[in-house]
Each structure stands twice: as C-alpha cells, then as structure tokens.
Coordinates of C-alpha atoms and ligand atoms in Angstrom, one line a residue:
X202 CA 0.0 0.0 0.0
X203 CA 1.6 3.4 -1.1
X204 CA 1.2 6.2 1.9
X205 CA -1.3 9.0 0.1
X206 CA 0.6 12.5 -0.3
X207 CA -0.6 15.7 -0.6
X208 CA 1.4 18.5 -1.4
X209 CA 0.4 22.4 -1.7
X210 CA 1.4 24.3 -4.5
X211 CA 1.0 27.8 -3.7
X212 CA 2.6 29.3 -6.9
X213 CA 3.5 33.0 -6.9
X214 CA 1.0 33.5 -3.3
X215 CA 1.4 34.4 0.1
X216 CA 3.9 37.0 1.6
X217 CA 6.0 35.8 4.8
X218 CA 3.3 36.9 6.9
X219 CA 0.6 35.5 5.0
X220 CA 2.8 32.0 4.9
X221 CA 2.6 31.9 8.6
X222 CA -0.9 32.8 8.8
X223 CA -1.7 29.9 6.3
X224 CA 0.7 27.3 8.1
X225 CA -0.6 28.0 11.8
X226 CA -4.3 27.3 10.7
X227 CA -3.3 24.5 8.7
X228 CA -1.7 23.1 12.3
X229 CA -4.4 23.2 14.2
X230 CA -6.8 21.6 11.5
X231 CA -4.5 18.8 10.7
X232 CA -2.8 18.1 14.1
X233 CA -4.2 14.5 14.6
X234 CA -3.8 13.9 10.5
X235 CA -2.1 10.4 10.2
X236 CA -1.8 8.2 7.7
X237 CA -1.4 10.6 4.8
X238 CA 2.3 12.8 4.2
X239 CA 1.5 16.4 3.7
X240 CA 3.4 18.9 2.1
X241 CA 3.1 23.0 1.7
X242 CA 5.2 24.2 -0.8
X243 CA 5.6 28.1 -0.7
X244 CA 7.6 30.8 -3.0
X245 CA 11.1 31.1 -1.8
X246 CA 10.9 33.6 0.0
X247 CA 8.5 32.6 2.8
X248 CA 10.3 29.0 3.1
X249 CA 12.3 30.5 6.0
X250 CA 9.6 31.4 8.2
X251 CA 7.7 28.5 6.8
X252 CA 10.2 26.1 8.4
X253 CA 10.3 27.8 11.8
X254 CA 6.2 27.9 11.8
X255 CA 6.8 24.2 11.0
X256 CA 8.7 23.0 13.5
X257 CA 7.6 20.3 15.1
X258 CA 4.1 19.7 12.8
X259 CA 3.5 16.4 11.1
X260 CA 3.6 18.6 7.2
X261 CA 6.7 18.9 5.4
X262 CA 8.2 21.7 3.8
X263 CA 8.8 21.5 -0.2
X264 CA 10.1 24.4 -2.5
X265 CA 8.9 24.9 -6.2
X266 CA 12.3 24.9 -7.8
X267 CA 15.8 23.8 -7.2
X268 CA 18.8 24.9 -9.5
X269 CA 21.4 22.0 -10.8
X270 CA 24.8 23.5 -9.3
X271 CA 25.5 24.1 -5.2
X272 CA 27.0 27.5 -5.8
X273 CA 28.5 30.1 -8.2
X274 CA 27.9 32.7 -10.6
X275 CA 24.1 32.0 -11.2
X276 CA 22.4 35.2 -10.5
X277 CA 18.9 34.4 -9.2
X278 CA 18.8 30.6 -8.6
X279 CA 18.5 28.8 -5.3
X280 CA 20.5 25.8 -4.4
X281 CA 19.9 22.3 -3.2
X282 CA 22.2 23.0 0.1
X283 CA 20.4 26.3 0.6
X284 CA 17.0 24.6 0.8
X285 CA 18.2 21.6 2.7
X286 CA 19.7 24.0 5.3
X287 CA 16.4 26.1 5.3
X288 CA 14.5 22.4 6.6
X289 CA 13.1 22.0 3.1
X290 CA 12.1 18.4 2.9
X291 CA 10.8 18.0 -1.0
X292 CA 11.0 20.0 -4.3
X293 CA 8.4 20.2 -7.2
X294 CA 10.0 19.9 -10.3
X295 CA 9.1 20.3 -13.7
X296 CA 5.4 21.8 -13.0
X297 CA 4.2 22.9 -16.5
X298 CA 4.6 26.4 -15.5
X299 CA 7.6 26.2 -15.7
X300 CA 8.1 24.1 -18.8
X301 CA 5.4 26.7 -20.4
X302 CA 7.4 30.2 -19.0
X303 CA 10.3 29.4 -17.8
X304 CA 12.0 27.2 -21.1
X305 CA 12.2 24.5 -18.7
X306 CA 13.3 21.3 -20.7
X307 CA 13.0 17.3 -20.0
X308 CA 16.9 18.0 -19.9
X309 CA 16.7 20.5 -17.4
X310 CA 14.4 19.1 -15.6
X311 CA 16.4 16.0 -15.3
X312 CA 19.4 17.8 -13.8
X313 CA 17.3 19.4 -11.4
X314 CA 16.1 15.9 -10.2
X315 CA 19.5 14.5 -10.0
X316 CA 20.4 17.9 -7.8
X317 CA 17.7 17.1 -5.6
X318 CA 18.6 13.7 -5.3
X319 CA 22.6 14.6 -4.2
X320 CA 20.9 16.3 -1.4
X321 CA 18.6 14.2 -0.1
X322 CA 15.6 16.2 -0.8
X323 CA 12.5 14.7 -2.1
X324 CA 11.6 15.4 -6.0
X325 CA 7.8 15.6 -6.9
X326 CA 8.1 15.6 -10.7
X327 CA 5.4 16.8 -12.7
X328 CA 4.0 15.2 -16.1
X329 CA 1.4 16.2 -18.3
X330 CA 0.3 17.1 -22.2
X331 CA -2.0 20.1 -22.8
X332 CA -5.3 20.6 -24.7
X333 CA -4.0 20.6 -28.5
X334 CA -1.8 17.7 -27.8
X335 CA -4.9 15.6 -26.1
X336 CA -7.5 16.3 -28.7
X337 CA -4.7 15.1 -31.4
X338 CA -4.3 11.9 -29.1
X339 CA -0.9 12.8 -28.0
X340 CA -1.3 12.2 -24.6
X341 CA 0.3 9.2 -24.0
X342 CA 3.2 10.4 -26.5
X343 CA 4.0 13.4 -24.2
X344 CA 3.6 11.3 -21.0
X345 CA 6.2 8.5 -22.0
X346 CA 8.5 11.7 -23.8
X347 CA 8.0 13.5 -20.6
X348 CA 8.8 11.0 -18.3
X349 CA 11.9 9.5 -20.2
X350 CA 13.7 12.6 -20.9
X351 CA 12.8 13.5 -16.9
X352 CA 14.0 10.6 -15.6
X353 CA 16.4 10.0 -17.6
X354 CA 19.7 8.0 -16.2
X355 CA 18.5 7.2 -13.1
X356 CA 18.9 4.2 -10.8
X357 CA 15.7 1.9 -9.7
X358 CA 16.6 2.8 -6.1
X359 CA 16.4 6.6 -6.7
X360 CA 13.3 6.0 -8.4
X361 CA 12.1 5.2 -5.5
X362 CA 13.0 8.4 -3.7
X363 CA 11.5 10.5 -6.6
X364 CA 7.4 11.1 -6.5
X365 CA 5.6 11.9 -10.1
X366 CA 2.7 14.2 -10.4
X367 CA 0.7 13.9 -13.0
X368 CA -0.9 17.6 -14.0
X369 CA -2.9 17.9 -17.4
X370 CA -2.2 21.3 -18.4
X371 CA -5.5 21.7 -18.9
X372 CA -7.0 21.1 -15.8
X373 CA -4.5 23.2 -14.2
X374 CA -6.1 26.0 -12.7
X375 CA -9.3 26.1 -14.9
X376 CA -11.8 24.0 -12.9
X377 CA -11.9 21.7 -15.4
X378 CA -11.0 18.3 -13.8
X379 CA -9.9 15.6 -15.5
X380 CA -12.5 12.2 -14.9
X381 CA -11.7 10.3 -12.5
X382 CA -11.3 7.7 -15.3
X383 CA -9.5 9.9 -17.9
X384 CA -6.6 10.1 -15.1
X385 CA -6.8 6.4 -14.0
X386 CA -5.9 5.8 -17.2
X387 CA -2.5 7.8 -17.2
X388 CA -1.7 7.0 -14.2
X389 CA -1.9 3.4 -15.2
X390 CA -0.1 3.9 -18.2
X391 CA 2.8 5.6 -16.2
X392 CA 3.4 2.9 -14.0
X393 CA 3.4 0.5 -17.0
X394 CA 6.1 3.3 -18.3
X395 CA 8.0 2.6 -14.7
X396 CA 8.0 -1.4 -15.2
X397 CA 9.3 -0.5 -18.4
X398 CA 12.1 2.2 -17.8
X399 CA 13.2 1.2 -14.2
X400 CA 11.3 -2.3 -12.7
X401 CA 7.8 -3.9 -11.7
X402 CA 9.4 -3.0 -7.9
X403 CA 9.4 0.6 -8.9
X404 CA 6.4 0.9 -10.5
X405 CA 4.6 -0.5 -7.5
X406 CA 5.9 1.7 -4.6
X407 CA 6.5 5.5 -7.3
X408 CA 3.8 7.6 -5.6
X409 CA 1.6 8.9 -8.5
X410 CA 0.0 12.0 -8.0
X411 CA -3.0 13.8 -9.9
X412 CA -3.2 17.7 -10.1
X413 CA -5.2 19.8 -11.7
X414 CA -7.9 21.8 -10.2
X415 CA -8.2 19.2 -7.5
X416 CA -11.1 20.3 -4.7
X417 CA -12.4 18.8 -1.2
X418 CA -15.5 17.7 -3.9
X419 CA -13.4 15.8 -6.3
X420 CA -10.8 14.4 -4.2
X421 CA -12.6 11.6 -2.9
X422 CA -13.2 10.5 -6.4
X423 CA -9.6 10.8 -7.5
X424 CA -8.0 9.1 -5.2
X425 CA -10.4 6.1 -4.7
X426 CA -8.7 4.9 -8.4
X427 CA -5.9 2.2 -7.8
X428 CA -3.1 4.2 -9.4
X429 CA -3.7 7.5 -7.4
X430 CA -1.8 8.0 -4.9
X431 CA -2.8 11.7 -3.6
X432 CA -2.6 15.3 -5.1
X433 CA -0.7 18.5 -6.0
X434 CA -3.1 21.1 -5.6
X435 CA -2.7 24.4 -6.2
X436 CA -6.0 26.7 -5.5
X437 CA -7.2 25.0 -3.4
X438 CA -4.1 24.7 -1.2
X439 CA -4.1 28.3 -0.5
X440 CA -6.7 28.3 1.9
X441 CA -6.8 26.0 4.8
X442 CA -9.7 24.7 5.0
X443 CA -10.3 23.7 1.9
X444 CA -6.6 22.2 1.8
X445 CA -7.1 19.9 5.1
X446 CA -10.5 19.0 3.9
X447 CA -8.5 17.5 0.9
X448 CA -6.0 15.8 3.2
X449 CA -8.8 14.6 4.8
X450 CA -10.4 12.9 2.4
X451 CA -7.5 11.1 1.9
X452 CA -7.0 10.1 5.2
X453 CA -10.6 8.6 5.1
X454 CA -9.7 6.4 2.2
X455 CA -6.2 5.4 3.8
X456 CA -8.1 4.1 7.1
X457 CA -11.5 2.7 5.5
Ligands
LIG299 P1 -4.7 24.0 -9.5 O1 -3.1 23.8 -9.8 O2 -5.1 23.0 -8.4 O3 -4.9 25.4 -9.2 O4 -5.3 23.6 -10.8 C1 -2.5 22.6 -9.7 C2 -1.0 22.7 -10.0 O5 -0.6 23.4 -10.9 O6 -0.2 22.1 -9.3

C-alpha cells in the first residue's frame, strides 16, 4: 500500500506573513492527521519562516524549484544545500509552468532531479500534455517523452525516492478536472512506463500523484482509483480549509 501525499502548490502567493498565517491554521486543522504525508510548498521567500512555523508539525516543507549546481555565478537561482539547510524536505519539479514560462526542458528538468537527489531532498516531478496535444491523441506520447527525458539515467533505487505528479495542463487552474477515469488511465499507463524504464518494484511503490484543479468535492473520487496515490493542488491549497478537507479525504480512504 503506497502512503497518500498531498502537497500544496502555492505558486506565486502568500507573503512571509501570509505564509505563517496559512501554516498555523493549517496546524491546528490537521494536528491528529495520520496516515497521509503532507506537504506546503511556498515561494522562496516565505520558506524560511515557513520552516520555523513548522517546526515540530506532522507537514513537510517542499520548494517549487531547485537549480542544478550548489553554488556560483548563477544570479537568481537557489540551491539544493540552501534549501536543505532552510529544513526544506521536498521540491516540485518540472510543474508545466515552468516548462510553459520558464524554457524549462525534459533535460533541465532532469538535472534538477539529480540535484535534488545529491541532497537528499525529495523530487515531486510533474508530467502532463495540454489541450491541442490531447485532442490530437498525444497524450500518451508526451507522457512517456516526458517522463523519459525527466527521468532520464536514473537508478531503480532513486526512483524510488523521486514522486511523479501527474498535472494535465488543462485542468491546471481552470476547474476543469480531468474524470476520475481519464486520469486512471494515465496514471496506469505511467506505471506501465515505470515497469518499463526502471522495474515492476518501482512501479509499484512511485507515488503517482494527480493535479489539476483538484477540490475537497473531487478528491474523494480521484484518489479512490488504484493508481492514485494523492494530489498536487494548487488553488485549493491556498486556503486552509479547503486544503485539510483534501488531506482529509485522503486520510478517510487510507483508514477505510
Ligand atoms: P490547480 O493547480 O489546483 O490550481 O489547478 C495545480 C497545480 O498546478 O499544481
């Protein structure tokens, strides 16, 4: 049985102040939350007093980025020993925002993950095709591209560090959900990609996530699918109770 995760994604939102706000309600709706690993992952600039408003909680701290090299003339990147000294405990990577905005590549990507990796901190590596490349049936075409050129190199055992999201770029932030069925059947067919790339050991424990204008209504729904294995939520994880009403769901399935 693969442990449900859900992670925050709170984009370009919430101020240090705000951050804190966010995380101490969060803490007292999810204190007695087991079962089910949660993650918040704010901008960069609130993960400092995100950590020290964490200390101590059962939900981890993830970043939304991570640059390739420790150190050095990079003007604007953070590093994988600055995050792991901050607390930081995961990293998205690869979110389609980032793919779409920000030139990032399957290459790039890749070395990201392999940074994270060296440091110990947990990847969540998104997947996902778009609208024009679904209605021309391209979906599975862009998975498998996307997660070969992502994971790329790597070795079974840290496949099994690494988490996978997979986020249909046009669900993302647009209320328009994919079915419960439509992402069954991806996540399916990226664990058959997993037996295929790494080993049937792999592919059984990868934690698969879904995201894409995921809500406490369609949650439940989601995650009851055998190849779902929790959410990255972004809207909806801005808010507190909305976001532990997620988790909770969750939890419900993981103890029923
Ligand atoms: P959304 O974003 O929940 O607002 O659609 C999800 C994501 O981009 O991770």
């Amino acid at each position: 049985m693969r442990k449900p995760i859900i992670a925050g994604n709170w984009k370009l939102n919430k101020t240090p102040h705000e951050a804190i706000g966010l995380i101490n309600e969060l803490k007292r709706e999810l204190v007695d939350v087991e079962g089910v690993d949660m993650v918040v992952c704010p901008p960069f600039t609130a993960l400092a007093d995100a950590a020290d408003a964490l200390t101590e909680s059962n939900i981890a701290l993830g970043a939304q980025n991570i640059f390739w090299e420790d150190a050095g003339a990079f003007t604007g990147e953070v590093s994988g020993p600055m995050l792991k000294d901050l607390g930081v405990a995961y990293v998205i990577i690869g979110h389609s925002e980032r793919r779409q905005f920000f030139h990032e590549t399957n290459e790039t990507v890749n070395k990201r993950l392999r940074a994270a990796l060296k440091h110990g901190l947990t990847p969540i590596v998104c997947v996902g095709e778009n609208l024009a490349q679904r209605e021309a049936n391209k979906t599975f075409d862009i998975i498998k591209d996307h997660a070969e050129g992502s994971l790329s190199g790597l070795s079974a055992e840290d496949m099994k560090k690494v988490v996978l999201a997979y986020e249909p770029v046009w669900a993302i932030g647009t209320g328009k959900t994919a079915t419960p069925a439509q992402a069954q059947e991806v996540h399916a067919f990226i664990r058959q990609l997993l037996i295929k790339i790494f080993n049937a050991s792999v592919a059984e424990s990868v934690r698969i996530q879904y995201g894409g204008s995921v809500t406490p209504e369609n949650i439940a729904a989601l995650i009851g699918q055998p190849d779902i294995d929790g959410a990255l939520v972004g809207g909806a994880s801005l808010k507190a109770p909305s976001f532990a009403a997620i988790v909770k769901a969750a939890q419900k399935l993981e103890i029923s």
